[in-house]
Amino acid sequence: MKLIIFPMAFILMIASTSHAQHEQESVMKPIRQLFEAMQKGDSALLHQTFTKTAALVRVGNDKNGKPFIKQESSISGFLNSVGTPHQEQWNEVIWDEKIEIDGNLAQVWAKYAFYLGKKFNHCGVDAFHLFKGEDGQWRIFHLADTGQKEGCQIPKKIQDQFN
């Protein structure tokens, strides 16, 4: 009996791990698409990554050190800014992603660095909340970030991409 139980448990464990990895990849797909759209200046591609009621929020400290939270009125302003031609390519790179999934809700917390062309602009943390709709696709319904120009600990392999 033990000879049957252990192999079956091992097979179930492998299958469960494989499904979890696939679901994490599915959650990351719209996030990677978001950064691709920013890089290409493609608002149509960007639009596909968000729900219709998505919210964008910046959290930080103003120049006097006073904490603030700034919410964009709608996703349309972000879509317009991405879709407007830029002199410099927008490059945002993330690392140390932490992904949590429960049913149709997922969250991703990741450190990021933002470059205008090859020039460093700022860094911080991105906090994404995603919803899995009836079509089985994950979309971002809330994105909050922080941003600073100093004190960034960007991995060397990312820095090397922009040198």
GROMACS .gro file of N, CA and C in nm:
model
  489
    1MET      N    1   0.082  -0.119   0.000
    1MET     CA    2   0.000   0.000   0.000
    1MET      C    3   0.087   0.126   0.000
    2LYS      N    4   0.192   0.126   0.085
    2LYS     CA    5   0.281   0.240   0.091
    2LYS      C    6   0.349   0.263  -0.044
    3LEU      N    7   0.374   0.156  -0.116
    3LEU     CA    8   0.439   0.168  -0.247
    3LEU      C    9   0.350   0.243  -0.346
    4ILE      N   10   0.221   0.240  -0.327
    4ILE     CA   11   0.128   0.311  -0.416
    4ILE      C   12   0.107   0.455  -0.369
    5ILE      N   13   0.094   0.475  -0.240
    5ILE     CA   14   0.063   0.608  -0.185
    5ILE      C   15   0.173   0.709  -0.213
    6PHE      N   16   0.298   0.674  -0.191
    6PHE     CA   17   0.407   0.770  -0.209
    6PHE      C   18   0.420   0.818  -0.353
    7PRO      N   19   0.418   0.728  -0.453
    7PRO     CA   20   0.425   0.778  -0.591
    7PRO      C   21   0.305   0.865  -0.628
    8MET      N   22   0.187   0.828  -0.580
    8MET     CA   23   0.066   0.907  -0.610
    8MET      C   24   0.077   1.046  -0.546
    9ALA      N   25   0.124   1.053  -0.424
    9ALA     CA   26   0.141   1.182  -0.356
    9ALA      C   27   0.242   1.268  -0.430
   10PHE      N   28   0.349   1.205  -0.477
   10PHE     CA   29   0.452   1.278  -0.552
   10PHE      C   30   0.395   1.332  -0.683
   11ILE      N   31   0.318   1.252  -0.754
   11ILE     CA   32   0.256   1.295  -0.880
   11ILE      C   33   0.161   1.411  -0.855
   12LEU      N   34   0.080   1.403  -0.751
   12LEU     CA   35  -0.013   1.511  -0.718
   12LEU      C   36   0.061   1.639  -0.682
   13MET      N   37   0.170   1.626  -0.609
   13MET     CA   38   0.250   1.743  -0.572
   13MET      C   39   0.308   1.810  -0.696
   14ILE      N   40   0.361   1.732  -0.789
   14ILE     CA   41   0.418   1.786  -0.914
   14ILE      C   42   0.309   1.856  -0.995
   15ALA      N   43   0.192   1.794  -1.008
   15ALA     CA   44   0.082   1.852  -1.085
   15ALA      C   45   0.036   1.983  -1.023
   16SER      N   46   0.026   1.987  -0.891
   16SER     CA   47  -0.016   2.108  -0.821
   16SER      C   48   0.085   2.221  -0.841
   17THR      N   49   0.213   2.190  -0.831
   17THR     CA   50   0.318   2.290  -0.851
   17THR      C   51   0.315   2.343  -0.993
   18SER      N   52   0.295   2.254  -1.090
   18SER     CA   53   0.290   2.294  -1.231
   18SER      C   54   0.173   2.389  -1.256
   19HIS      N   55   0.056   2.359  -1.198
   19HIS     CA   56  -0.061   2.445  -1.215
   19HIS      C   57  -0.036   2.582  -1.151
   20ALA      N   58   0.023   2.583  -1.033
   20ALA     CA   59   0.050   2.710  -0.964
   20ALA      C   60   0.147   2.795  -1.045
   21GLN      N   61   0.251   2.734  -1.102
   21GLN     CA   62   0.346   2.809  -1.184
   21GLN      C   63   0.278   2.865  -1.308
   22HIS      N   64   0.191   2.786  -1.371
   22HIS     CA   65   0.119   2.833  -1.490
   22HIS      C   66   0.030   2.952  -1.454
   23GLU      N   67  -0.037   2.944  -1.341
   23GLU     CA   68  -0.126   3.054  -1.299
   23GLU      C   69  -0.045   3.179  -1.267
   24GLN      N   70   0.071   3.164  -1.206
   24GLN     CA   71   0.157   3.280  -1.179
   24GLN      C   72   0.202   3.344  -1.310
   25GLU      N   73   0.236   3.263  -1.408
   25GLU     CA   74   0.274   3.316  -1.540
   25GLU      C   75   0.157   3.391  -1.603
   26SER      N   76   0.036   3.338  -1.587
   26SER     CA   77  -0.084   3.404  -1.640
   26SER      C   78  -0.107   3.539  -1.572
   27VAL      N   79  -0.082   3.546  -1.442
   27VAL     CA   80  -0.097   3.672  -1.368
   27VAL      C   81   0.006   3.774  -1.417
   28MET      N   82   0.126   3.730  -1.444
   28MET     CA   83   0.233   3.822  -1.488
   28MET      C   84   0.215   3.870  -1.632
   29LYS      N   85   0.137   3.799  -1.712
   29LYS     CA   86   0.122   3.835  -1.854
   29LYS      C   87   0.076   3.979  -1.875
   30PRO      N   88  -0.033   4.027  -1.811
   30PRO     CA   89  -0.072   4.166  -1.835
   30PRO      C   90   0.028   4.267  -1.780
   31ILE      N   91   0.103   4.230  -1.679
   31ILE     CA   92   0.205   4.321  -1.625
   31ILE      C   93   0.319   4.336  -1.725
   32ARG      N   94   0.363   4.225  -1.780
   32ARG     CA   95   0.468   4.233  -1.883
   32ARG      C   96   0.417   4.307  -2.007
   33GLN      N   97   0.291   4.286  -2.040
   33GLN     CA   98   0.230   4.355  -2.154
   33GLN      C   99   0.222   4.505  -2.127
   34LEU      N  100   0.195   4.544  -2.004
   34LEU     CA  101   0.193   4.685  -1.965
   34LEU      C  102   0.327   4.750  -1.995
   35PHE      N  103   0.435   4.686  -1.953
   35PHE     CA  104   0.569   4.743  -1.974
   35PHE      C  105   0.607   4.743  -2.122
   36GLU      N  106   0.564   4.642  -2.195
   36GLU     CA  107   0.588   4.639  -2.340
   36GLU      C  108   0.515   4.754  -2.408
   37ALA      N  109   0.390   4.778  -2.367
   37ALA     CA  110   0.311   4.888  -2.424
   37ALA      C  111   0.375   5.023  -2.393
   38MET      N  112   0.425   5.040  -2.271
   38MET     CA  113   0.492   5.165  -2.235
   38MET      C  114   0.616   5.185  -2.322
   39GLN      N  115   0.691   5.078  -2.342
   39GLN     CA  116   0.814   5.085  -2.421
   39GLN      C  117   0.783   5.121  -2.567
   40LYS      N  118   0.676   5.063  -2.621
   40LYS     CA  119   0.639   5.087  -2.761
   40LYS      C  120   0.555   5.213  -2.781
   41GLY      N  121   0.504   5.271  -2.671
   41GLY     CA  122   0.413   5.384  -2.682
   41GLY      C  123   0.280   5.343  -2.743
   42ASP      N  124   0.234   5.223  -2.709
   42ASP     CA  125   0.115   5.162  -2.769
   42ASP      C  126  -0.002   5.163  -2.670
   43SER      N  127  -0.088   5.263  -2.680
   43SER     CA  128  -0.200   5.274  -2.586
   43SER      C  129  -0.304   5.164  -2.608
   44ALA      N  130  -0.318   5.113  -2.731
   44ALA     CA  131  -0.414   5.004  -2.757
   44ALA      C  132  -0.370   4.877  -2.684
   45LEU      N  133  -0.243   4.845  -2.691
   45LEU     CA  134  -0.190   4.729  -2.620
   45LEU      C  135  -0.204   4.749  -2.469
   46LEU      N  136  -0.175   4.869  -2.423
   46LEU     CA  137  -0.186   4.903  -2.281
   46LEU      C  138  -0.330   4.886  -2.232
   47HIS      N  139  -0.425   4.932  -2.313
   47HIS     CA  140  -0.566   4.927  -2.276
   47HIS      C  141  -0.611   4.784  -2.243
   48GLN      N  142  -0.555   4.685  -2.312
   48GLN     CA  143  -0.593   4.545  -2.291
   48GLN      C  144  -0.552   4.492  -2.154
   49THR      N  145  -0.459   4.559  -2.087
   49THR     CA  146  -0.407   4.508  -1.960
   49THR      C  147  -0.491   4.549  -1.840
   50PHE      N  148  -0.580   4.646  -1.858
   50PHE     CA  149  -0.657   4.702  -1.747
   50PHE      C  150  -0.806   4.669  -1.757
   51THR      N  151  -0.873   4.665  -1.641
   51THR     CA  152  -1.018   4.660  -1.639
   51THR      C  153  -1.069   4.800  -1.672
   52LYS      N  154  -1.197   4.811  -1.703
   52LYS     CA  155  -1.255   4.941  -1.740
   52LYS      C  156  -1.253   5.040  -1.624
   53THR      N  157  -1.255   4.990  -1.502
   53THR     CA  158  -1.262   5.077  -1.384
   53THR      C  159  -1.130   5.084  -1.308
   54ALA      N  160  -1.021   5.055  -1.375
   54ALA     CA  161  -0.890   5.051  -1.308
   54ALA      C  162  -0.854   5.186  -1.245
   55ALA      N  163  -0.780   5.179  -1.137
   55ALA     CA  164  -0.733   5.298  -1.067
   55ALA      C  165  -0.581   5.296  -1.057
   56LEU      N  166  -0.521   5.414  -1.070
   56LEU     CA  167  -0.376   5.430  -1.056
   56LEU      C  168  -0.349   5.524  -0.939
   57VAL      N  169  -0.255   5.488  -0.854
   57VAL     CA  170  -0.226   5.566  -0.734
   57VAL      C  171  -0.075   5.578  -0.717
   58ARG      N  172  -0.029   5.697  -0.682
   58ARG     CA  173   0.112   5.719  -0.646
   58ARG      C  174   0.115   5.754  -0.498
   59VAL      N  175   0.202   5.688  -0.424
   59VAL     CA  176   0.219   5.711  -0.281
   59VAL      C  177   0.363   5.756  -0.259
   60GLY      N  178   0.382   5.858  -0.179
   60GLY     CA  179   0.518   5.904  -0.154
   60GLY      C  180   0.524   6.018  -0.056
   61ASN      N  181   0.633   6.093  -0.065
   61ASN     CA  182   0.654   6.212   0.017
   61ASN      C  183   0.685   6.328  -0.076
   62ASP      N  184   0.627   6.445  -0.046
   62ASP     CA  185   0.656   6.561  -0.129
   62ASP      C  186   0.794   6.617  -0.095
   63LYS      N  187   0.834   6.726  -0.161
   63LYS     CA  188   0.969   6.779  -0.140
   63LYS      C  189   0.993   6.829   0.002
   64ASN      N  190   0.886   6.850   0.080
   64ASN     CA  191   0.899   6.890   0.220
   64ASN      C  192   0.894   6.769   0.314
   65GLY      N  193   0.886   6.649   0.257
   65GLY     CA  194   0.883   6.528   0.337
   65GLY      C  195   0.745   6.488   0.386
   66LYS      N  196   0.643   6.560   0.342
   66LYS     CA  197   0.506   6.531   0.385
   66LYS      C  198   0.448   6.416   0.302
   67PRO      N  199   0.393   6.313   0.369
   67PRO     CA  200   0.335   6.199   0.295
   67PRO      C  201   0.216   6.242   0.209
   68PHE      N  202   0.205   6.179   0.092
   68PHE     CA  203   0.091   6.207   0.005
   68PHE      C  204   0.045   6.078  -0.064
   69ILE      N  205  -0.080   6.083  -0.108
   69ILE     CA  206  -0.135   5.980  -0.195
   69ILE      C  207  -0.208   6.054  -0.306
   70LYS      N  208  -0.172   6.023  -0.429
   70LYS     CA  209  -0.230   6.092  -0.544
   70LYS      C  210  -0.295   5.988  -0.634
   71GLN      N  211  -0.425   6.002  -0.654
   71GLN     CA  212  -0.497   5.907  -0.739
   71GLN      C  213  -0.533   5.974  -0.870
   72GLU      N  214  -0.503   5.903  -0.980
   72GLU     CA  215  -0.544   5.951  -1.112
   72GLU      C  216  -0.696   5.939  -1.120
   73SER      N  217  -0.760   6.032  -1.190
   73SER     CA  218  -0.906   6.029  -1.198
   73SER      C  219  -0.956   5.908  -1.277
   74SER      N  220  -0.880   5.865  -1.378
   74SER     CA  221  -0.918   5.748  -1.456
   74SER      C  222  -0.796   5.693  -1.529
   75ILE      N  223  -0.813   5.579  -1.588
   75ILE     CA  224  -0.705   5.516  -1.663
   75ILE      C  225  -0.680   5.589  -1.794
   76SER      N  226  -0.777   5.667  -1.841
   76SER     CA  227  -0.764   5.732  -1.972
   76SER      C  228  -0.645   5.829  -1.978
   77GLY      N  229  -0.615   5.898  -1.870
   77GLY     CA  230  -0.500   5.988  -1.869
   77GLY      C  231  -0.369   5.913  -1.890
   78PHE      N  232  -0.357   5.797  -1.827
   78PHE     CA  233  -0.237   5.715  -1.843
   78PHE      C  234  -0.229   5.661  -1.986
   79LEU      N  235  -0.342   5.616  -2.039
   79LEU     CA  236  -0.344   5.567  -2.177
   79LEU      C  237  -0.300   5.675  -2.274
   80ASN      N  238  -0.349   5.797  -2.252
   80ASN     CA  239  -0.311   5.909  -2.340
   80ASN      C  240  -0.163   5.941  -2.329
   81SER      N  241  -0.109   5.940  -2.207
   81SER     CA  242   0.033   5.974  -2.192
   81SER      C  243   0.122   5.867  -2.255
   82VAL      N  244   0.085   5.741  -2.243
   82VAL     CA  245   0.163   5.634  -2.305
   82VAL      C  246   0.154   5.642  -2.457
   83GLY      N  247   0.034   5.672  -2.508
   83GLY     CA  248   0.012   5.675  -2.652
   83GLY      C  249   0.066   5.799  -2.722
   84THR      N  250   0.101   5.902  -2.646
   84THR     CA  251   0.157   6.024  -2.704
   84THR      C  252   0.305   6.000  -2.735
   85PRO      N  253   0.349   6.032  -2.857
   85PRO     CA  254   0.490   6.008  -2.892
   85PRO      C  255   0.587   6.075  -2.793
   86HIS      N  256   0.696   6.004  -2.760
   86HIS     CA  257   0.799   6.052  -2.668
   86HIS      C  258   0.931   6.063  -2.740
   87GLN      N  259   1.015   6.153  -2.693
   87GLN     CA  260   1.152   6.158  -2.747
   87GLN      C  261   1.232   6.037  -2.699
   88GLU      N  262   1.206   5.996  -2.576
   88GLU     CA  263   1.280   5.884  -2.515
   88GLU      C  264   1.185   5.765  -2.495
   89GLN      N  265   1.238   5.647  -2.511
   89GLN     CA  266   1.161   5.525  -2.486
   89GLN      C  267   1.141   5.509  -2.335
   90TRP      N  268   1.021   5.470  -2.293
   90TRP     CA  269   0.993   5.444  -2.152
   90TRP      C  270   1.027   5.299  -2.121
   91ASN      N  271   1.119   5.278  -2.030
   91ASN     CA  272   1.163   5.144  -1.993
   91ASN      C  273   1.145   5.124  -1.844
   92GLU      N  274   1.052   5.039  -1.808
   92GLU     CA  275   1.035   5.003  -1.667
   92GLU      C  276   1.067   4.855  -1.652
   93VAL      N  277   1.153   4.826  -1.556
   93VAL     CA  278   1.198   4.689  -1.531
   93VAL      C  279   1.165   4.654  -1.387
   94ILE      N  280   1.110   4.534  -1.366
   94ILE     CA  281   1.077   4.491  -1.230
   94ILE      C  282   1.162   4.369  -1.191
   95TRP      N  283   1.173   4.349  -1.060
   95TRP     CA  284   1.243   4.233  -1.005
   95TRP      C  285   1.187   4.204  -0.866
   96ASP      N  286   1.226   4.090  -0.811
   96ASP     CA  287   1.179   4.044  -0.679
   96ASP      C  288   1.026   4.040  -0.672
   97GLU      N  289   0.963   3.988  -0.777
   97GLU     CA  290   0.817   3.981  -0.779
   97GLU      C  291   0.766   3.884  -0.672
   98LYS      N  292   0.665   3.928  -0.600
   98LYS     CA  293   0.597   3.843  -0.503
   98LYS      C  294   0.452   3.833  -0.550
   99ILE      N  295   0.410   3.711  -0.583
   99ILE     CA  296   0.279   3.688  -0.643
   99ILE      C  297   0.193   3.609  -0.545
  100GLU      N  298   0.072   3.658  -0.520
  100GLU     CA  299  -0.026   3.589  -0.437
  100GLU      C  300  -0.154   3.576  -0.517
  101ILE      N  301  -0.216   3.457  -0.513
  101ILE     CA  302  -0.338   3.432  -0.589
  101ILE      C  303  -0.438   3.363  -0.498
  102ASP      N  304  -0.563   3.410  -0.505
  102ASP     CA  305  -0.674   3.344  -0.436
  102ASP      C  306  -0.795   3.354  -0.528
  103GLY      N  307  -0.828   3.246  -0.595
  103GLY     CA  308  -0.942   3.247  -0.687
  103GLY      C  309  -0.920   3.346  -0.800
  104ASN      N  310  -1.011   3.443  -0.812
  104ASN     CA  311  -1.005   3.543  -0.919
  104ASN      C  312  -0.932   3.671  -0.879
  105LEU      N  313  -0.866   3.669  -0.766
  105LEU     CA  314  -0.792   3.786  -0.717
  105LEU      C  315  -0.643   3.751  -0.709
  106ALA      N  316  -0.561   3.842  -0.760
  106ALA     CA  317  -0.416   3.823  -0.748
  106ALA      C  318  -0.353   3.957  -0.712
  107GLN      N  319  -0.240   3.950  -0.646
  107GLN     CA  320  -0.162   4.070  -0.623
  107GLN      C  321  -0.016   4.040  -0.653
  108VAL      N  322   0.050   4.141  -0.707
  108VAL     CA  323   0.192   4.130  -0.738
  108VAL      C  324   0.260   4.253  -0.679
  109TRP      N  325   0.363   4.230  -0.601
  109TRP     CA  326   0.444   4.334  -0.539
  109TRP      C  327   0.583   4.318  -0.599
  110ALA      N  328   0.636   4.424  -0.658
  110ALA     CA  329   0.767   4.413  -0.723
  110ALA      C  330   0.844   4.544  -0.711
  111LYS      N  331   0.974   4.533  -0.698
  111LYS     CA  332   1.061   4.651  -0.705
  111LYS      C  333   1.077   4.686  -0.852
  112TYR      N  334   1.095   4.815  -0.881
  112TYR     CA  335   1.111   4.856  -1.021
  112TYR      C  336   1.212   4.968  -1.035
  113ALA      N  337   1.262   4.981  -1.157
  113ALA     CA  338   1.344   5.096  -1.197
  113ALA      C  339   1.288   5.146  -1.329
  114PHE      N  340   1.278   5.277  -1.342
  114PHE     CA  341   1.224   5.339  -1.463
  114PHE      C  342   1.334   5.420  -1.531
  115TYR      N  343   1.349   5.396  -1.660
  115TYR     CA  344   1.451   5.464  -1.740
  115TYR      C  345   1.383   5.536  -1.855
  116LEU      N  346   1.428   5.658  -1.882
  116LEU     CA  347   1.390   5.730  -2.004
  116LEU      C  348   1.502   5.705  -2.103
  117GLY      N  349   1.473   5.623  -2.203
  117GLY     CA  350   1.579   5.578  -2.292
  117GLY      C  351   1.673   5.492  -2.210
  118LYS      N  352   1.799   5.532  -2.204
  118LYS     CA  353   1.899   5.459  -2.124
  118LYS      C  354   1.932   5.531  -1.994
  119LYS      N  355   1.862   5.643  -1.968
  119LYS     CA  356   1.893   5.724  -1.851
  119LYS      C  357   1.798   5.691  -1.735
  120PHE      N  358   1.858   5.658  -1.619
  120PHE     CA  359   1.779   5.630  -1.499
  120PHE      C  360   1.695   5.752  -1.463
  121ASN      N  361   1.568   5.727  -1.428
  121ASN     CA  362   1.478   5.835  -1.387
  121ASN      C  363   1.436   5.820  -1.241
  122HIS      N  364   1.382   5.704  -1.204
  122HIS     CA  365   1.341   5.681  -1.066
  122HIS      C  366   1.320   5.531  -1.042
  123CYS      N  367   1.299   5.497  -0.915
  123CYS     CA  368   1.275   5.358  -0.877
  123CYS      C  369   1.169   5.356  -0.767
  124GLY      N  370   1.128   5.236  -0.730
  124GLY     CA  371   1.031   5.223  -0.623
  124GLY      C  372   0.973   5.084  -0.619
  125VAL      N  373   0.848   5.078  -0.578
  125VAL     CA  374   0.774   4.953  -0.571
  125VAL      C  375   0.645   4.969  -0.648
  126ASP      N  376   0.610   4.868  -0.727
  126ASP     CA  377   0.480   4.859  -0.792
  126ASP      C  378   0.396   4.758  -0.714
  127ALA      N  379   0.271   4.793  -0.687
  127ALA     CA  380   0.177   4.701  -0.622
  127ALA      C  381   0.055   4.687  -0.713
  128PHE      N  382   0.042   4.572  -0.776
  128PHE     CA  383  -0.067   4.546  -0.870
  128PHE      C  384  -0.174   4.460  -0.803
  129HIS      N  385  -0.299   4.492  -0.830
  129HIS     CA  386  -0.410   4.403  -0.798
  129HIS      C  387  -0.475   4.366  -0.930
  130LEU      N  388  -0.499   4.236  -0.949
  130LEU     CA  389  -0.553   4.187  -1.075
  130LEU      C  390  -0.679   4.104  -1.050
  131PHE      N  391  -0.766   4.104  -1.152
  131PHE     CA  392  -0.892   4.031  -1.149
  131PHE      C  393  -0.896   3.937  -1.269
  132LYS      N  394  -0.938   3.814  -1.245
  132LYS     CA  395  -0.953   3.716  -1.354
  132LYS      C  396  -1.100   3.713  -1.393
  133GLY      N  397  -1.129   3.762  -1.513
  133GLY     CA  398  -1.267   3.774  -1.560
  133GLY      C  399  -1.324   3.645  -1.618
  134GLU      N  400  -1.447   3.657  -1.668
  134GLU     CA  401  -1.517   3.542  -1.726
  134GLU      C  402  -1.441   3.482  -1.844
  135ASP      N  403  -1.362   3.564  -1.913
  135ASP     CA  404  -1.286   3.516  -2.029
  135ASP      C  405  -1.158   3.442  -1.987
  136GLY      N  406  -1.134   3.434  -1.855
  136GLY     CA  407  -1.016   3.363  -1.805
  136GLY      C  408  -0.889   3.445  -1.808
  137GLN      N  409  -0.900   3.573  -1.848
  137GLN     CA  410  -0.782   3.660  -1.859
  137GLN      C  411  -0.767   3.745  -1.733
  138TRP      N  412  -0.644   3.760  -1.689
  138TRP     CA  413  -0.613   3.848  -1.577
  138TRP      C  414  -0.598   3.990  -1.629
  139ARG      N  415  -0.654   4.088  -1.556
  139ARG     CA  416  -0.639   4.230  -1.590
  139ARG      C  417  -0.614   4.309  -1.461
  140ILE      N  418  -0.541   4.416  -1.476
  140ILE     CA  419  -0.508   4.502  -1.362
  140ILE      C  420  -0.628   4.590  -1.330
  141PHE      N  421  -0.673   4.589  -1.204
  141PHE     CA  422  -0.779   4.681  -1.164
  141PHE      C  423  -0.729   4.789  -1.068
  142HIS      N  424  -0.609   4.771  -1.017
  142HIS     CA  425  -0.552   4.872  -0.928
  142HIS      C  426  -0.400   4.863  -0.936
  143LEU      N  427  -0.338   4.977  -0.953
  143LEU     CA  428  -0.191   4.984  -0.956
  143LEU      C  429  -0.148   5.101  -0.870
  144ALA      N  430  -0.073   5.071  -0.766
  144ALA     CA  431  -0.016   5.174  -0.680
  144ALA      C  432   0.135   5.163  -0.689
  145ASP      N  433   0.202   5.277  -0.680
  145ASP     CA  434   0.348   5.273  -0.681
  145ASP      C  435   0.406   5.381  -0.593
  146THR      N  436   0.532   5.361  -0.562
  146THR     CA  437   0.611   5.463  -0.494
  146THR      C  438   0.716   5.508  -0.593
  147GLY      N  439   0.784   5.615  -0.565
  147GLY     CA  440   0.888   5.660  -0.657
  147GLY      C  441   0.989   5.749  -0.587
  148GLN      N  442   1.115   5.720  -0.608
  148GLN     CA  443   1.222   5.806  -0.557
  148GLN      C  444   1.339   5.803  -0.654
  149LYS      N  445   1.421   5.905  -0.645
  149LYS     CA  446   1.536   5.916  -0.735
  149LYS      C  447   1.666   5.872  -0.669
  150GLU      N  448   1.665   5.860  -0.537
  150GLU     CA  449   1.786   5.823  -0.463
  150GLU      C  450   1.759   5.701  -0.375
  151GLY      N  451   1.868   5.636  -0.335
  151GLY     CA  452   1.857   5.522  -0.245
  151GLY      C  453   1.809   5.395  -0.313
  152CYS      N  454   1.819   5.391  -0.443
  152CYS     CA  455   1.773   5.276  -0.520
  152CYS      C  456   1.880   5.167  -0.520
  153GLN      N  457   1.839   5.045  -0.499
  153GLN     CA  458   1.932   4.932  -0.505
  153GLN      C  459   1.892   4.844  -0.623
  154ILE      N  460   1.932   4.888  -0.740
  154ILE     CA  461   1.896   4.821  -0.865
  154ILE      C  462   1.999   4.712  -0.894
  155PRO      N  463   1.952   4.590  -0.921
  155PRO     CA  464   2.048   4.483  -0.952
  155PRO      C  465   2.139   4.520  -1.069
  156LYS      N  466   2.263   4.477  -1.060
  156LYS     CA  467   2.363   4.510  -1.161
  156LYS      C  468   2.321   4.464  -1.300
  157LYS      N  469   2.258   4.347  -1.311
  157LYS     CA  470   2.218   4.297  -1.443
  157LYS      C  471   2.115   4.390  -1.509
  158ILE      N  472   2.034   4.458  -1.429
  158ILE     CA  473   1.939   4.555  -1.485
  158ILE      C  474   2.013   4.682  -1.522
  159GLN      N  475   2.099   4.730  -1.434
  159GLN     CA  476   2.178   4.850  -1.467
  159GLN      C  477   2.257   4.830  -1.595
  160ASP      N  478   2.313   4.711  -1.613
  160ASP     CA  479   2.394   4.683  -1.732
  160ASP      C  480   2.314   4.690  -1.862
  161GLN      N  481   2.184   4.665  -1.855
  161GLN     CA  482   2.098   4.674  -1.974
  161GLN      C  483   2.092   4.817  -2.028
  162PHE      N  484   2.117   4.914  -1.941
  162PHE     CA  485   2.099   5.054  -1.979
  162PHE      C  486   2.231   5.131  -1.985
  163ASN      N  487   2.342   5.062  -1.982
  163ASN     CA  488   2.474   5.127  -1.994
  163ASN      C  489   2.524   5.118  -2.136
   0.00000   0.00000   0.00000
